PDB file of C-alpha atoms and ligand atoms in Angstrom:
ATOM      1  CA  UNK A   2      13.503  -6.615  -0.048  1.00 83.00           C
ATOM      2  CA  UNK A   3       9.614  -5.832  -0.178  1.00 95.00           C
ATOM      3  CA  UNK A   4       8.171  -6.258  -3.790  1.00 98.00           C
ATOM      4  CA  UNK A   5       7.800  -3.437  -5.553  1.00 98.00           C
ATOM      5  CA  UNK A   6       6.044  -1.972  -8.970  1.00 98.00           C
ATOM      6  CA  UNK A   7       7.574  -3.546 -11.775  1.00 98.00           C
ATOM      7  CA  UNK A   8       8.836  -6.402 -10.194  1.00 98.00           C
ATOM      8  CA  UNK A   9       7.292 -10.067 -11.476  1.00 98.00           C
ATOM      9  CA  UNK A  10       4.482 -11.618  -9.137  1.00 98.00           C
ATOM     10  CA  UNK A  11       6.139 -14.031  -7.322  1.00 98.00           C
ATOM     11  CA  UNK A  12       4.324 -17.852  -8.205  1.00 98.00           C
ATOM     12  CA  UNK A  13       3.084 -20.176  -5.652  1.00 98.00           C
ATOM     13  CA  UNK A  14       1.341 -23.261  -5.450  1.00 98.00           C
ATOM     14  CA  UNK A  15      -1.577 -22.919  -2.810  1.00 98.00           C
ATOM     15  CA  UNK A  16      -4.825 -24.827  -1.684  1.00 98.00           C
ATOM     16  CA  UNK A  17      -7.916 -22.664  -2.209  1.00 98.00           C
ATOM     17  CA  UNK A  18     -11.368 -22.666  -2.094  1.00 98.00           C
ATOM     18  CA  UNK A  19     -11.504 -23.572  -5.981  1.00 98.00           C
ATOM     19  CA  UNK A  20      -8.781 -26.468  -5.663  1.00 98.00           C
ATOM     20  CA  UNK A  21      -4.871 -26.497  -5.359  1.00 98.00           C
ATOM     21  CA  UNK A  22      -3.436 -24.222  -7.932  1.00 98.00           C
ATOM     22  CA  UNK A  23       0.051 -22.562  -9.620  1.00 98.00           C
ATOM     23  CA  UNK A  24      -0.660 -18.786  -9.372  1.00 98.00           C
ATOM     24  CA  UNK A  25       0.746 -17.672 -12.467  1.00 98.00           C
ATOM     25  CA  UNK A  26      -0.769 -20.473 -14.369  1.00 98.00           C
ATOM     26  CA  UNK A  27      -4.280 -19.811 -12.842  1.00 98.00           C
ATOM     27  CA  UNK A  28      -4.227 -16.341 -14.031  1.00 98.00           C
ATOM     28  CA  UNK A  29      -3.243 -17.325 -17.483  1.00 98.00           C
ATOM     29  CA  UNK A  30      -3.370 -14.007 -20.149  1.00 98.00           C
ATOM     30  CA  UNK A  31      -5.936 -12.379 -17.307  1.00 98.00           C
ATOM     31  CA  UNK A  32      -4.853  -9.491 -15.001  1.00 99.00           C
ATOM     32  CA  UNK A  33      -4.892 -10.211 -11.267  1.00 98.00           C
ATOM     33  CA  UNK A  34      -6.145  -8.979  -8.224  1.00 98.00           C
ATOM     34  CA  UNK A  35      -4.320 -10.648  -5.188  1.00 98.00           C
ATOM     35  CA  UNK A  36      -5.910  -9.218  -2.315  1.00 98.00           C
ATOM     36  CA  UNK A  37      -5.362  -9.770   1.376  1.00 98.00           C
ATOM     37  CA  UNK A  38      -7.702 -10.339   4.741  1.00 96.00           C
ATOM     38  CA  UNK A  39      -6.083 -10.517   8.118  1.00 97.00           C
ATOM     39  CA  UNK A  40      -8.255 -13.425   9.537  1.00 96.00           C
ATOM     40  CA  UNK A  41     -11.929 -15.242   8.806  1.00 97.00           C
ATOM     41  CA  UNK A  42     -15.102 -14.751  10.465  1.00 98.00           C
ATOM     42  CA  UNK A  43     -13.753 -10.764  10.992  1.00 97.00           C
ATOM     43  CA  UNK A  44     -16.162  -8.295  10.063  1.00 97.00           C
ATOM     44  CA  UNK A  45     -14.939  -5.807   7.941  1.00 97.00           C
ATOM     45  CA  UNK A  46     -13.434  -9.057   5.637  1.00 97.00           C
ATOM     46  CA  UNK A  47     -17.186  -9.944   5.819  1.00 98.00           C
ATOM     47  CA  UNK A  48     -18.535  -6.988   4.153  1.00 98.00           C
ATOM     48  CA  UNK A  49     -15.407  -7.012   1.339  1.00 98.00           C
ATOM     49  CA  UNK A  50     -16.012 -10.475   0.243  1.00 98.00           C
ATOM     50  CA  UNK A  51     -19.421 -10.274  -0.240  1.00 98.00           C
ATOM     51  CA  UNK A  52     -18.676  -6.489  -2.369  1.00 98.00           C
ATOM     52  CA  UNK A  53     -16.272  -8.135  -4.286  1.00 98.00           C
ATOM     53  CA  UNK A  54     -18.380 -11.100  -5.581  1.00 98.00           C
ATOM     54  CA  UNK A  55     -20.935  -8.435  -6.368  1.00 98.00           C
ATOM     55  CA  UNK A  56     -18.428  -6.295  -8.358  1.00 98.00           C
ATOM     56  CA  UNK A  57     -17.835 -10.199 -10.593  1.00 98.00           C
ATOM     57  CA  UNK A  58     -18.825  -8.709 -13.639  1.00 98.00           C
ATOM     58  CA  UNK A  59     -17.222  -5.605 -13.637  1.00 98.00           C
ATOM     59  CA  UNK A  60     -14.358  -7.455 -13.139  1.00 98.00           C
ATOM     60  CA  UNK A  61     -15.220  -9.762 -15.673  1.00 98.00           C
ATOM     61  CA  UNK A  62     -15.434  -6.869 -18.092  1.00 98.00           C
ATOM     62  CA  UNK A  63     -11.176  -5.423 -17.520  1.00 98.00           C
ATOM     63  CA  UNK A  64     -10.398  -9.176 -18.196  1.00 98.00           C
ATOM     64  CA  UNK A  65      -9.340  -9.568 -14.358  1.00 98.00           C
ATOM     65  CA  UNK A  66      -9.059 -12.702 -12.105  1.00 98.00           C
ATOM     66  CA  UNK A  67      -9.710 -11.918  -8.093  1.00 98.00           C
ATOM     67  CA  UNK A  68      -8.498 -14.207  -5.879  1.00 98.00           C
ATOM     68  CA  UNK A  69      -8.511 -13.325  -1.642  1.00 98.00           C
ATOM     69  CA  UNK A  70      -6.374 -14.871   1.082  1.00 98.00           C
ATOM     70  CA  UNK A  71      -6.487 -15.247   4.569  1.00 97.00           C
ATOM     71  CA  UNK A  72      -4.499 -16.536   7.375  1.00 96.00           C
ATOM     72  CA  UNK A  73      -6.533 -19.505   7.665  1.00 97.00           C
ATOM     73  CA  UNK A  74      -7.436 -23.076   6.373  1.00 98.00           C
ATOM     74  CA  UNK A  75      -9.707 -23.602   2.935  1.00 98.00           C
ATOM     75  CA  UNK A  76     -12.046 -25.398   5.777  1.00 98.00           C
ATOM     76  CA  UNK A  77     -12.460 -22.204   7.555  1.00 98.00           C
ATOM     77  CA  UNK A  78     -13.076 -20.396   3.891  1.00 98.00           C
ATOM     78  CA  UNK A  79     -15.945 -22.641   3.295  1.00 98.00           C
ATOM     79  CA  UNK A  80     -17.319 -22.170   6.635  1.00 98.00           C
ATOM     80  CA  UNK A  81     -16.974 -18.596   6.532  1.00 98.00           C
ATOM     81  CA  UNK A  82     -18.839 -17.933   3.235  1.00 98.00           C
ATOM     82  CA  UNK A  83     -21.584 -19.294   4.296  1.00 98.00           C
ATOM     83  CA  UNK A  84     -21.768 -16.487   6.569  1.00 98.00           C
ATOM     84  CA  UNK A  85     -20.804 -13.878   4.227  1.00 98.00           C
ATOM     85  CA  UNK A  86     -23.367 -15.508   1.748  1.00 98.00           C
ATOM     86  CA  UNK A  87     -26.067 -14.874   4.605  1.00 98.00           C
ATOM     87  CA  UNK A  88     -25.310 -11.698   5.375  1.00 98.00           C
ATOM     88  CA  UNK A  89     -23.757  -9.571   2.323  1.00 98.00           C
ATOM     89  CA  UNK A  90     -26.408 -11.806  -0.241  1.00 98.00           C
ATOM     90  CA  UNK A  91     -23.444 -12.811  -1.978  1.00 98.00           C
ATOM     91  CA  UNK A  92     -20.948 -15.682  -1.741  1.00 98.00           C
ATOM     92  CA  UNK A  93     -17.453 -15.477  -3.192  1.00 98.00           C
ATOM     93  CA  UNK A  94     -16.739 -17.769  -5.786  1.00 98.00           C
ATOM     94  CA  UNK A  95     -13.683 -16.251  -6.832  1.00 98.00           C
ATOM     95  CA  UNK A  96     -10.826 -18.742  -5.258  1.00 98.00           C
ATOM     96  CA  UNK A  97      -9.725 -17.750  -1.355  1.00 98.00           C
ATOM     97  CA  UNK A  98      -6.342 -18.907  -0.469  1.00 98.00           C
ATOM     98  CA  UNK A  99      -5.780 -20.885   2.375  1.00 98.00           C
ATOM     99  CA  UNK A 100      -2.462 -19.162   3.992  1.00 98.00           C
ATOM    100  CA  UNK A 101      -2.743 -21.058   7.566  1.00 97.00           C
ATOM    101  CA  UNK A 102       1.335 -21.152   7.401  1.00 97.00           C
ATOM    102  CA  UNK A 103       1.500 -17.363   6.166  1.00 97.00           C
ATOM    103  CA  UNK A 104       3.824 -18.517   3.301  1.00 97.00           C
ATOM    104  CA  UNK A 105       1.904 -16.215   0.897  1.00 98.00           C
ATOM    105  CA  UNK A 106       1.426 -13.583   2.908  1.00 98.00           C
ATOM    106  CA  UNK A 107       5.071 -13.611   3.932  1.00 97.00           C
ATOM    107  CA  UNK A 108       5.929 -14.122   0.467  1.00 98.00           C
ATOM    108  CA  UNK A 109       4.126 -11.058  -0.482  1.00 98.00           C
ATOM    109  CA  UNK A 110       4.996  -9.037   2.406  1.00 97.00           C
ATOM    110  CA  UNK A 111       1.649  -9.195   3.620  1.00 97.00           C
ATOM    111  CA  UNK A 112       2.320  -8.986   7.120  1.00 97.00           C
ATOM    112  CA  UNK A 113       3.755  -5.757   8.477  1.00 97.00           C
ATOM    113  CA  UNK A 114       4.888  -7.142  12.868  1.00 95.00           C
ATOM    114  CA  UNK A 115       4.337  -3.284  13.754  1.00 95.00           C
ATOM    115  CA  UNK A 116       0.771  -3.329  12.817  1.00 96.00           C
ATOM    116  CA  UNK A 117       0.457  -7.320  14.055  1.00 95.00           C
ATOM    117  CA  UNK A 118       2.892 -10.253  13.764  1.00 90.00           C
ATOM    118  CA  UNK A 119      -0.041 -12.897  13.270  1.00 93.00           C
ATOM    119  CA  UNK A 120      -2.631 -11.216  10.798  1.00 95.00           C
ATOM    120  CA  UNK A 121      -2.115  -9.417   7.307  1.00 96.00           C
ATOM    121  CA  UNK A 122      -2.963  -5.835   6.807  1.00 97.00           C
ATOM    122  CA  UNK A 123      -5.243  -5.293   3.917  1.00 98.00           C
ATOM    123  CA  UNK A 124      -2.879  -5.770   0.606  1.00 98.00           C
ATOM    124  CA  UNK A 125      -3.808  -4.958  -2.900  1.00 98.00           C
ATOM    125  CA  UNK A 126      -1.395  -6.102  -5.487  1.00 98.00           C
ATOM    126  CA  UNK A 127      -2.627  -5.175  -9.135  1.00 99.00           C
ATOM    127  CA  UNK A 128      -0.968  -7.738 -11.163  1.00 99.00           C
ATOM    128  CA  UNK A 129      -0.802  -7.510 -15.769  1.00 98.00           C
ATOM    129  CA  UNK A 130      -0.744 -10.624 -17.794  1.00 98.00           C
ATOM    130  CA  UNK A 131       3.063 -10.475 -17.951  1.00 98.00           C
ATOM    131  CA  UNK A 132       2.724 -11.251 -14.263  1.00 98.00           C
ATOM    132  CA  UNK A 133       3.986  -7.665 -13.500  1.00 98.00           C
ATOM    133  CA  UNK A 134       3.057  -5.858 -10.240  1.00 98.00           C
ATOM    134  CA  UNK A 135       2.073  -2.572 -11.898  1.00 98.00           C
ATOM    135  CA  UNK A 136       0.131  -1.268  -8.638  1.00 98.00           C
ATOM    136  CA  UNK A 137      -0.242  -1.791  -4.825  1.00 98.00           C
ATOM    137  CA  UNK A 138      -2.600  -0.669  -1.651  1.00 97.00           C
ATOM    138  CA  UNK A 139      -1.733  -1.289   1.697  1.00 97.00           C
ATOM    139  CA  UNK A 140      -4.667  -0.269   4.308  1.00 97.00           C
ATOM    140  CA  UNK A 141      -4.876  -1.165   8.152  1.00 97.00           C
ATOM    141  CA  UNK A 142      -6.613  -3.855   9.157  1.00 96.00           C
ATOM    142  CA  UNK A 143      -9.260  -1.547  10.666  1.00 96.00           C
ATOM    143  CA  UNK A 144     -10.097   0.160   7.403  1.00 97.00           C
ATOM    144  CA  UNK A 145     -12.125  -1.374   4.572  1.00 97.00           C
ATOM    145  CA  UNK A 146     -10.875  -1.171   1.262  1.00 98.00           C
ATOM    146  CA  UNK A 147     -12.571   1.193  -1.371  1.00 97.00           C
ATOM    147  CA  UNK A 148     -13.269  -1.406  -4.263  1.00 97.00           C
ATOM    148  CA  UNK A 149     -14.525   1.605  -6.446  1.00 96.00           C
ATOM    149  CA  UNK A 150     -10.894   2.638  -6.198  1.00 98.00           C
ATOM    150  CA  UNK A 151      -9.588  -0.543  -7.028  1.00 98.00           C
ATOM    151  CA  UNK A 152     -11.798  -0.502 -10.493  1.00 98.00           C
ATOM    152  CA  UNK A 153     -10.842   2.763 -11.013  1.00 98.00           C
ATOM    153  CA  UNK A 154      -6.873   1.560 -10.613  1.00 98.00           C
ATOM    154  CA  UNK A 155      -7.307  -0.664 -13.192  1.00 98.00           C
ATOM    155  CA  UNK A 156      -9.280   0.752 -15.733  1.00 98.00           C
ATOM    156  CA  UNK A 157      -6.083   3.773 -15.168  1.00 98.00           C
ATOM    157  CA  UNK A 158      -3.591   1.042 -15.800  1.00 98.00           C
ATOM    158  CA  UNK A 159      -5.299  -0.160 -18.824  1.00 98.00           C
ATOM    159  CA  UNK A 160      -5.604   2.986 -20.656  1.00 98.00           C
ATOM    160  CA  UNK A 161      -2.756   4.572 -19.439  1.00 98.00           C
ATOM    161  CA  UNK A 162      -1.175   1.255 -21.843  1.00 98.00           C
ATOM    162  CA  UNK A 163      -3.019   1.797 -24.538  1.00 97.00           C
ATOM    163  CA  UNK A 164      -2.989   5.527 -25.045  1.00 97.00           C
ATOM    164  CA  UNK A 165       0.519   7.817 -23.832  1.00 98.00           C
ATOM    165  CA  UNK A 166      -1.782   9.477 -21.274  1.00 98.00           C
ATOM    166  CA  UNK A 167      -1.859  10.016 -17.783  1.00 98.00           C
ATOM    167  CA  UNK A 168      -4.858  10.468 -15.548  1.00 98.00           C
ATOM    168  CA  UNK A 169      -5.606  13.462 -12.923  1.00 98.00           C
ATOM    169  CA  UNK A 170      -6.712  13.331 -10.027  1.00 98.00           C
ATOM    170  CA  UNK A 171     -10.127  11.475  -8.636  1.00 98.00           C
ATOM    171  CA  UNK A 172      -9.973  10.462 -12.424  1.00 98.00           C
ATOM    172  CA  UNK A 173     -13.365   8.305 -13.897  1.00 97.00           C
ATOM    173  CA  UNK A 174     -13.312   6.764 -16.701  1.00 96.00           C
ATOM    174  CA  UNK A 175     -14.421   9.019 -19.772  1.00 96.00           C
ATOM    175  CA  UNK A 176     -13.352  12.123 -18.337  1.00 98.00           C
ATOM    176  CA  UNK A 177     -10.213  14.591 -19.631  1.00 98.00           C
ATOM    177  CA  UNK A 178      -6.999  12.272 -19.742  1.00 98.00           C
ATOM    178  CA  UNK A 179      -3.382  14.136 -19.230  1.00 98.00           C
ATOM    179  CA  UNK A 180      -1.186  13.820 -22.284  1.00 98.00           C
ATOM    180  CA  UNK A 181       1.810  11.921 -20.776  1.00 98.00           C
ATOM    181  CA  UNK A 182       4.895  14.699 -20.760  1.00 96.00           C
ATOM    182  CA  UNK A 183       7.105  12.660 -22.540  1.00 96.00           C
ATOM    183  CA  UNK A 184       4.864  13.503 -25.716  1.00 98.00           C
ATOM    184  CA  UNK A 185       5.917  16.441 -27.937  1.00 98.00           C
ATOM    185  CA  UNK A 186       3.394  18.822 -29.426  1.00 97.00           C
ATOM    186  CA  UNK A 187       4.769  17.358 -32.537  1.00 97.00           C
ATOM    187  CA  UNK A 188       3.801  13.595 -31.699  1.00 98.00           C
ATOM    188  CA  UNK A 189       0.520  14.735 -29.928  1.00 98.00           C
ATOM    189  CA  UNK A 190      -0.478  15.916 -32.854  1.00 98.00           C
ATOM    190  CA  UNK A 191      -0.427  12.564 -34.348  1.00 98.00           C
ATOM    191  CA  UNK A 192      -1.987  11.119 -31.410  1.00 97.00           C
ATOM    192  CA  UNK A 193      -4.461  13.636 -30.826  1.00 97.00           C
ATOM    193  CA  UNK A 194      -5.775  14.995 -33.916  1.00 96.00           C
ATOM    194  CA  UNK A 195      -8.848  15.988 -31.452  1.00 96.00           C
ATOM    195  CA  UNK A 196      -6.790  19.220 -30.067  1.00 97.00           C
ATOM    196  CA  UNK A 197      -6.258  19.540 -26.643  1.00 98.00           C
ATOM    197  CA  UNK A 198      -6.331  22.106 -23.702  1.00 98.00           C
ATOM    198  CA  UNK A 199      -2.674  23.440 -22.991  1.00 98.00           C
ATOM    199  CA  UNK A 200      -2.605  25.389 -19.433  1.00 97.00           C
ATOM    200  CA  UNK A 201       0.810  24.769 -19.175  1.00 97.00           C
ATOM    201  CA  UNK A 202       3.422  23.381 -21.715  1.00 96.00           C
ATOM    202  CA  UNK A 203       3.609  20.434 -18.768  1.00 96.00           C
ATOM    203  CA  UNK A 204      -0.259  20.368 -18.038  1.00 98.00           C
ATOM    204  CA  UNK A 205      -2.409  19.331 -21.360  1.00 98.00           C
ATOM    205  CA  UNK A 206      -5.543  18.035 -21.171  1.00 98.00           C
ATOM    206  CA  UNK A 207      -7.125  15.485 -23.420  1.00 98.00           C
ATOM    207  CA  UNK A 208     -10.613  14.374 -24.226  1.00 97.00           C
ATOM    208  CA  UNK A 209     -10.298  10.691 -25.447  1.00 96.00           C
ATOM    209  CA  UNK A 210     -12.814   9.902 -28.533  1.00 76.00           C
ATOM    210  CA  UNK A 211     -13.736   6.166 -27.713  1.00 58.00           C
TER     211      UNK A 211
HETATM  212  C1  LIG B  28     -12.049  -6.725  10.613  1.00 51.02           C
HETATM  213  O1  LIG B  28     -11.736  -7.554   9.203  1.00 51.02           O
HETATM  214  O2  LIG B  28     -13.265  -6.425  10.648  1.00 51.02           O
HETATM  215  C2  LIG B  28     -10.839  -6.883  11.017  1.00 51.02           C
HETATM  216  C3  LIG B  28     -10.019  -7.604  11.097  1.00 51.02           C
HETATM  217  C4  LIG B  28      -8.420  -7.611  11.937  1.00 51.02           C
HETATM  218  C5  LIG B  28      -8.545  -6.819  12.792  1.00 51.02           C
HETATM  219  C6  LIG B  28      -9.530  -5.128  12.968  1.00 51.02           C
HETATM  220  C7  LIG B  28     -10.501  -5.675  12.088  1.00 51.02           C
END
């Protein structure tokens, strides 16, 4: 069965551009973002990987380790990284998994045969420190991902772990959030002494102080 939110992220051992890793051990106590790339030496992936490296401080700030996968060898990843550095101005220093035998891609359901029998789709798995899959995004090969959205999802997951809230449409950090429907008004008075805006009993928005 396909992986779902709430499943434990499957562990694996693989060769990567930083050497051989055991995935769970490598993640340690960090959050993880595992994302797939259809193939080395392809244009959209080249832009994504350069951009991801430029976002390194943003991922570090959020205690997130990033790891990419492409269904080619580590030696190819290294040669491709030269091109990424030359064209995007940043060489990926996060690991890229060599998955020429498609073992990890298959484990994570990154191959969608109706899209391609040989190349992965663009999957993103958001994994928390307990190794639980918390969110997934899937794009076709022809659509480059929006990495602002990837950071936004991490911010939402980390915030909603901390407070009994949900984040509304197009939410950005610092904006008002929604009090979780499971929270009674009595509980809300304790949790959110700053008060909230009740547009409907089920739609209560609050500005968090931090
Ligand atoms: C790309 O990364 O540019 C790409 C890869 C496979 C199919 C289409 C585009």
